[in-house]
């Protein structure tokens, strides 16, 4: 089955700096890679996702890159703000016309934005 | 390594029956969650629980669902009257209270309980 590794487990950056979170996956059939943000005590929320037909996707301060050959994908947050502090986790799955096999999540990264 | 444990691993029930899914979070964790994953679909958040009350719940978590922490170790999800569409894998998760020097805020998931409603 799919195995997703995520690093680092904790990341502390100064406000205004960039943050990068990296994930690797094992199943080359995976073609869908979402990122979730979870604030304390709340449910995870999808913040960005990417599919294997593109190598990069950007949404304002957030971007995700995907390297299918190396089987890794990364989340980039620029100009970090205090409200970016949260736990982020990546996931991977295979999507076909009939739906996804199911997300395999990474273990999560606690991002701390230092004022 | 500490882990979140869930029982049963698989439960088959008749539509309309009550089901209780059980979870033992990691002992020093303070936040508890239930997610579900319908076969072929994404993981969906159901509810979070802290300090003996619900912190947040999704629109999926209607009046048929309830959660309880009956003692210091168990965290349960009850489905009062199961429907066919409740068939899914239900994941429990827990985390430490984020912010402490030793707390990564990492979410620890159990292996899931597969519920099949016939």
mmCIF file of C-alpha atoms in Angstrom:
data_model
loop_
_atom_site.group_PDB
_atom_site.id
_atom_site.type_symbol
_atom_site.label_atom_id
_atom_site.label_comp_id
_atom_site.label_asym_id
_atom_site.label_seq_id
_atom_site.Cartn_x
_atom_site.Cartn_y
_atom_site.Cartn_z
ATOM 1 C CA UNK A 1 0.000 0.000 0.000
ATOM 2 C CA UNK A 2 0.832 3.656 -0.118
ATOM 3 C CA UNK A 3 3.201 5.108 2.471
ATOM 4 C CA UNK A 4 3.539 8.864 2.910
ATOM 5 C CA UNK A 5 6.421 10.346 4.835
ATOM 6 C CA UNK A 6 6.301 13.990 5.923
ATOM 7 C CA UNK A 7 9.061 16.222 7.275
ATOM 8 C CA UNK A 8 9.711 18.057 9.459
ATOM 9 C CA UNK A 9 7.394 17.206 12.324
ATOM 10 C CA UNK A 10 7.849 20.718 13.729
ATOM 11 C CA UNK A 11 8.863 23.856 11.873
ATOM 12 C CA UNK A 12 9.410 27.236 13.465
ATOM 13 C CA UNK A 13 9.909 30.274 11.237
ATOM 14 C CA UNK A 14 9.995 34.002 11.704
ATOM 15 C CA UNK A 15 6.963 35.932 10.585
ATOM 16 C CA UNK A 16 7.454 37.037 7.017
ATOM 17 C CA UNK A 17 9.838 34.223 6.148
ATOM 18 C CA UNK A 18 8.967 31.251 3.956
ATOM 19 C CA UNK A 19 8.100 27.766 5.147
ATOM 20 C CA UNK A 20 8.551 24.542 3.216
ATOM 21 C CA UNK A 21 7.092 21.179 4.146
ATOM 22 C CA UNK A 22 8.073 18.070 2.219
ATOM 23 C CA UNK A 23 6.404 14.737 1.621
ATOM 24 C CA UNK A 24 7.394 11.567 -0.144
ATOM 25 C CA UNK A 25 5.143 8.767 -1.255
ATOM 26 C CA UNK A 26 5.814 5.217 -2.224
ATOM 27 C CA UNK A 27 3.107 4.205 -4.670
ATOM 28 C CA UNK A 28 3.827 5.448 -8.166
ATOM 29 C CA UNK A 29 0.146 4.993 -9.003
ATOM 30 C CA UNK A 30 -0.831 7.847 -6.682
ATOM 31 C CA UNK A 31 -2.002 10.827 -8.658
ATOM 32 C CA UNK A 32 -3.720 13.127 -6.184
ATOM 33 C CA UNK A 33 -1.869 15.061 -3.482
ATOM 34 C CA UNK A 34 -3.811 17.333 -1.142
ATOM 35 C CA UNK A 35 -2.582 19.403 1.752
ATOM 36 C CA UNK A 36 -4.645 20.020 4.852
ATOM 37 C CA UNK A 37 -4.396 22.674 7.528
ATOM 38 C CA UNK A 38 -5.694 21.863 10.944
ATOM 39 C CA UNK A 39 -6.061 24.466 13.645
ATOM 40 C CA UNK A 40 -6.167 23.464 17.276
ATOM 41 C CA UNK A 41 -9.260 21.506 18.132
ATOM 42 C CA UNK A 42 -10.742 21.880 14.681
ATOM 43 C CA UNK A 43 -11.131 19.612 11.722
ATOM 44 C CA UNK A 44 -8.577 19.645 8.923
ATOM 45 C CA UNK A 45 -9.298 21.876 5.989
ATOM 46 C CA UNK A 46 -8.010 21.406 2.495
ATOM 47 C CA UNK A 47 -5.775 24.312 1.538
ATOM 48 C CA UNK A 48 -4.381 23.220 -1.787
ATOM 49 C CA UNK A 49 -4.049 20.096 -3.878
ATOM 50 C CA UNK A 50 -2.243 18.975 -6.966
ATOM 51 C CA UNK A 51 -2.709 16.224 -9.456
ATOM 52 C CA UNK A 52 -0.039 14.384 -11.315
ATOM 53 C CA UNK A 53 -0.683 16.079 -14.612
ATOM 54 C CA UNK A 54 0.869 19.316 -13.323
ATOM 55 C CA UNK A 55 4.144 20.033 -11.611
ATOM 56 C CA UNK A 56 3.241 23.151 -9.674
ATOM 57 C CA UNK A 57 0.197 24.956 -8.438
ATOM 58 C CA UNK A 58 -0.062 28.278 -6.681
ATOM 59 C CA UNK A 59 -2.782 30.016 -4.730
ATOM 60 C CA UNK A 60 -1.753 33.400 -3.369
ATOM 61 C CA UNK A 61 0.930 32.733 -0.722
ATOM 62 C CA UNK A 62 0.658 28.963 -0.973
ATOM 63 C CA UNK A 63 2.213 26.772 -3.607
ATOM 64 C CA UNK A 64 2.679 23.066 -4.052
ATOM 65 C CA UNK A 65 5.239 21.342 -6.240
ATOM 66 C CA UNK A 66 5.211 17.753 -7.383
ATOM 67 C CA UNK A 67 8.049 15.631 -8.681
ATOM 68 C CA UNK A 68 6.538 12.410 -9.972
ATOM 69 C CA UNK A 69 9.868 10.872 -10.859
ATOM 70 C CA UNK A 70 11.242 11.310 -7.364
ATOM 71 C CA UNK A 71 7.835 10.725 -5.783
ATOM 72 C CA UNK A 72 7.882 13.791 -3.630
ATOM 73 C CA UNK A 73 5.761 16.880 -3.239
ATOM 74 C CA UNK A 74 6.204 20.011 -1.175
ATOM 75 C CA UNK A 75 4.143 22.791 0.306
ATOM 76 C CA UNK A 76 5.552 26.294 0.176
ATOM 77 C CA UNK A 77 4.152 29.177 2.196
ATOM 78 C CA UNK A 78 5.613 32.588 1.559
ATOM 79 C CA UNK A 79 5.376 35.727 3.681
ATOM 80 C CA UNK A 80 4.186 33.732 6.659
ATOM 81 C CA UNK A 81 1.712 35.282 9.049
ATOM 82 C CA UNK A 82 0.682 34.377 12.609
ATOM 83 C CA UNK A 83 -2.557 32.863 11.349
ATOM 84 C CA UNK A 84 -0.539 30.343 9.380
ATOM 85 C CA UNK A 85 0.365 28.621 12.648
ATOM 86 C CA UNK A 86 -1.320 25.230 12.538
ATOM 87 C CA UNK A 87 -0.692 21.584 11.838
ATOM 88 C CA UNK A 88 -0.346 20.805 8.147
ATOM 89 C CA UNK A 89 -0.539 17.389 6.675
ATOM 90 C CA UNK A 90 -0.075 16.016 3.232
ATOM 91 C CA UNK A 91 -1.818 13.058 1.752
ATOM 92 C CA UNK A 92 -1.713 10.940 -1.353
ATOM 93 C CA UNK A 93 -4.175 8.801 -3.196
ATOM 94 C CA UNK A 94 -5.070 7.281 -6.507
ATOM 95 C CA UNK A 95 -8.059 8.752 -8.227
ATOM 96 C CA UNK A 96 -9.822 7.030 -11.046
ATOM 97 C CA UNK A 97 -13.142 7.698 -12.709
ATOM 98 C CA UNK A 98 -14.805 5.742 -9.928
ATOM 99 C CA UNK A 99 -13.282 7.694 -7.064
ATOM 100 C CA UNK A 100 -10.166 7.567 -4.947
ATOM 101 C CA UNK A 101 -8.552 4.584 -3.314
ATOM 102 C CA UNK A 102 -8.357 6.617 -0.165
ATOM 103 C CA UNK A 103 -6.037 9.166 1.236
ATOM 104 C CA UNK A 104 -2.898 8.147 2.934
ATOM 105 C CA UNK A 105 -1.900 10.943 5.214
ATOM 106 C CA UNK A 106 1.488 12.093 6.345
ATOM 107 C CA UNK A 107 1.972 12.479 10.079
ATOM 108 C CA UNK A 108 1.653 16.219 10.067
ATOM 109 C CA UNK A 109 3.882 19.252 10.540
ATOM 110 C CA UNK A 110 3.338 21.692 13.353
ATOM 111 C CA UNK A 111 4.147 25.068 11.852
ATOM 112 C CA UNK A 112 4.918 27.790 14.364
ATOM 113 C CA UNK A 113 5.190 31.371 13.197
ATOM 114 C CA UNK A 114 7.371 33.389 15.534
ATOM 115 C CA UNK A 115 6.461 37.073 15.785
ATOM 116 C CA UNK B 1 5.672 3.798 20.552
ATOM 117 C CA UNK B 2 2.307 4.969 21.874
ATOM 118 C CA UNK B 3 -0.561 4.440 19.494
ATOM 119 C CA UNK B 4 -4.247 5.089 19.081
ATOM 120 C CA UNK B 5 -6.217 1.877 19.168
ATOM 121 C CA UNK B 6 -9.662 1.326 17.739
ATOM 122 C CA UNK B 7 -12.175 -1.483 18.137
ATOM 123 C CA UNK B 8 -13.726 -3.252 16.404
ATOM 124 C CA UNK B 9 -11.647 -3.388 13.269
ATOM 125 C CA UNK B 10 -14.733 -4.367 11.301
ATOM 126 C CA UNK B 11 -18.402 -4.311 12.216
ATOM 127 C CA UNK B 12 -21.356 -5.409 10.147
ATOM 128 C CA UNK B 13 -24.771 -4.197 11.200
ATOM 129 C CA UNK B 14 -28.312 -3.974 9.956
ATOM 130 C CA UNK B 15 -29.765 -0.660 8.897
ATOM 131 C CA UNK B 16 -31.473 1.050 11.803
ATOM 132 C CA UNK B 17 -29.291 -0.536 14.435
ATOM 133 C CA UNK B 18 -27.154 1.396 16.867
ATOM 134 C CA UNK B 19 -23.402 1.130 16.577
ATOM 135 C CA UNK B 20 -20.673 2.190 18.982
ATOM 136 C CA UNK B 21 -17.122 2.526 17.767
ATOM 137 C CA UNK B 22 -14.455 2.670 20.409
ATOM 138 C CA UNK B 23 -11.108 4.363 20.535
ATOM 139 C CA UNK B 24 -8.336 4.541 23.082
ATOM 140 C CA UNK B 25 -6.334 7.693 22.361
ATOM 141 C CA UNK B 26 -2.766 8.104 23.433
ATOM 142 C CA UNK B 27 -2.835 8.506 27.187
ATOM 143 C CA UNK B 28 -1.481 12.035 27.571
ATOM 144 C CA UNK B 29 -3.319 13.488 24.580
ATOM 145 C CA UNK B 30 -6.038 16.041 25.084
ATOM 146 C CA UNK B 31 -7.691 16.516 21.682
ATOM 147 C CA UNK B 32 -9.663 13.725 20.081
ATOM 148 C CA UNK B 33 -11.162 13.416 16.639
ATOM 149 C CA UNK B 34 -13.272 11.189 14.484
ATOM 150 C CA UNK B 35 -12.940 11.057 10.728
ATOM 151 C CA UNK B 36 -14.579 8.822 8.232
ATOM 152 C CA UNK B 37 -13.735 7.637 4.796
ATOM 153 C CA UNK B 38 -16.405 6.247 2.545
ATOM 154 C CA UNK B 39 -14.942 3.704 0.171
ATOM 155 C CA UNK B 40 -13.434 5.441 -2.787
ATOM 156 C CA UNK B 41 -13.848 8.881 -1.266
ATOM 157 C CA UNK B 42 -11.729 11.272 0.751
ATOM 158 C CA UNK B 43 -11.291 11.302 4.473
ATOM 159 C CA UNK B 44 -13.902 13.518 6.030
ATOM 160 C CA UNK B 45 -13.765 15.236 9.350
ATOM 161 C CA UNK B 46 -16.627 14.448 11.691
ATOM 162 C CA UNK B 47 -15.938 15.945 15.091
ATOM 163 C CA UNK B 48 -13.299 17.181 17.492
ATOM 164 C CA UNK B 49 -13.508 16.874 21.248
ATOM 165 C CA UNK B 50 -11.670 18.659 24.006
ATOM 166 C CA UNK B 51 -12.219 19.145 27.701
ATOM 167 C CA UNK B 52 -15.224 16.839 27.652
ATOM 168 C CA UNK B 53 -17.088 18.719 25.008
ATOM 169 C CA UNK B 54 -17.318 19.003 21.273
ATOM 170 C CA UNK B 55 -14.999 21.671 19.871
ATOM 171 C CA UNK B 56 -16.160 21.489 16.301
ATOM 172 C CA UNK B 57 -18.311 19.260 14.172
ATOM 173 C CA UNK B 58 -18.937 19.011 10.493
ATOM 174 C CA UNK B 59 -22.273 18.975 8.748
ATOM 175 C CA UNK B 60 -21.985 15.228 8.495
ATOM 176 C CA UNK B 61 -22.159 14.953 12.259
ATOM 177 C CA UNK B 62 -25.914 15.251 12.595
ATOM 178 C CA UNK B 63 -28.215 14.218 15.420
ATOM 179 C CA UNK B 64 -27.661 10.543 14.643
ATOM 180 C CA UNK B 65 -24.073 10.828 15.829
ATOM 181 C CA UNK B 66 -22.746 11.389 19.299
ATOM 182 C CA UNK B 67 -19.380 11.165 21.028
ATOM 183 C CA UNK B 68 -18.478 10.459 24.577
ATOM 184 C CA UNK B 69 -15.472 10.055 26.791
ATOM 185 C CA UNK B 70 -16.969 7.781 29.413
ATOM 186 C CA UNK B 71 -13.775 7.342 31.394
ATOM 187 C CA UNK B 72 -10.185 8.461 31.333
ATOM 188 C CA UNK B 73 -9.159 6.294 28.437
ATOM 189 C CA UNK B 74 -11.957 5.614 25.964
ATOM 190 C CA UNK B 75 -13.448 7.868 23.316
ATOM 191 C CA UNK B 76 -16.528 6.550 21.571
ATOM 192 C CA UNK B 77 -18.537 7.369 18.491
ATOM 193 C CA UNK B 78 -22.161 6.283 18.529
ATOM 194 C CA UNK B 79 -24.402 6.134 15.515
ATOM 195 C CA UNK B 80 -27.943 5.945 16.775
ATOM 196 C CA UNK B 81 -29.746 4.496 13.785
ATOM 197 C CA UNK B 82 -27.431 3.447 11.027
ATOM 198 C CA UNK B 83 -28.147 4.133 7.399
ATOM 199 C CA UNK B 84 -26.675 2.478 4.375
ATOM 200 C CA UNK B 85 -24.655 5.580 3.661
ATOM 201 C CA UNK B 86 -22.951 5.313 7.038
ATOM 202 C CA UNK B 87 -20.886 2.456 5.662
ATOM 203 C CA UNK B 88 -17.336 3.736 5.837
ATOM 204 C CA UNK B 89 -13.982 3.460 7.539
ATOM 205 C CA UNK B 90 -14.042 5.492 10.722
ATOM 206 C CA UNK B 91 -10.747 6.858 11.993
ATOM 207 C CA UNK B 92 -10.103 8.097 15.474
ATOM 208 C CA UNK B 93 -7.226 10.472 16.049
ATOM 209 C CA UNK B 94 -5.679 12.304 18.955
ATOM 210 C CA UNK B 95 -3.121 14.993 19.575
ATOM 211 C CA UNK B 96 -1.430 16.785 22.415
ATOM 212 C CA UNK B 97 -2.379 20.297 23.270
ATOM 213 C CA UNK B 98 -0.186 22.219 20.828
ATOM 214 C CA UNK B 99 2.145 24.834 22.145
ATOM 215 C CA UNK B 100 4.098 22.956 24.756
ATOM 216 C CA UNK B 101 7.857 22.530 24.309
ATOM 217 C CA UNK B 102 7.584 18.792 23.713
ATOM 218 C CA UNK B 103 4.444 18.871 21.628
ATOM 219 C CA UNK B 104 4.704 18.667 17.893
ATOM 220 C CA UNK B 105 0.961 18.954 17.433
ATOM 221 C CA UNK B 106 1.129 15.782 15.411
ATOM 222 C CA UNK B 107 -2.130 14.042 14.741
ATOM 223 C CA UNK B 108 -2.039 10.371 15.595
ATOM 224 C CA UNK B 109 -4.590 8.254 13.807
ATOM 225 C CA UNK B 110 -5.835 4.822 14.713
ATOM 226 C CA UNK B 111 -6.026 2.137 12.081
ATOM 227 C CA UNK B 112 -9.733 2.590 11.639
ATOM 228 C CA UNK B 113 -12.974 0.704 12.163
ATOM 229 C CA UNK B 114 -14.731 -0.435 9.047
ATOM 230 C CA UNK B 115 -18.488 -0.207 9.384
ATOM 231 C CA UNK B 116 -20.694 -2.052 6.936
ATOM 232 C CA UNK B 117 -24.412 -1.329 7.071
ATOM 233 C CA UNK B 118 -26.636 -3.838 5.300
#
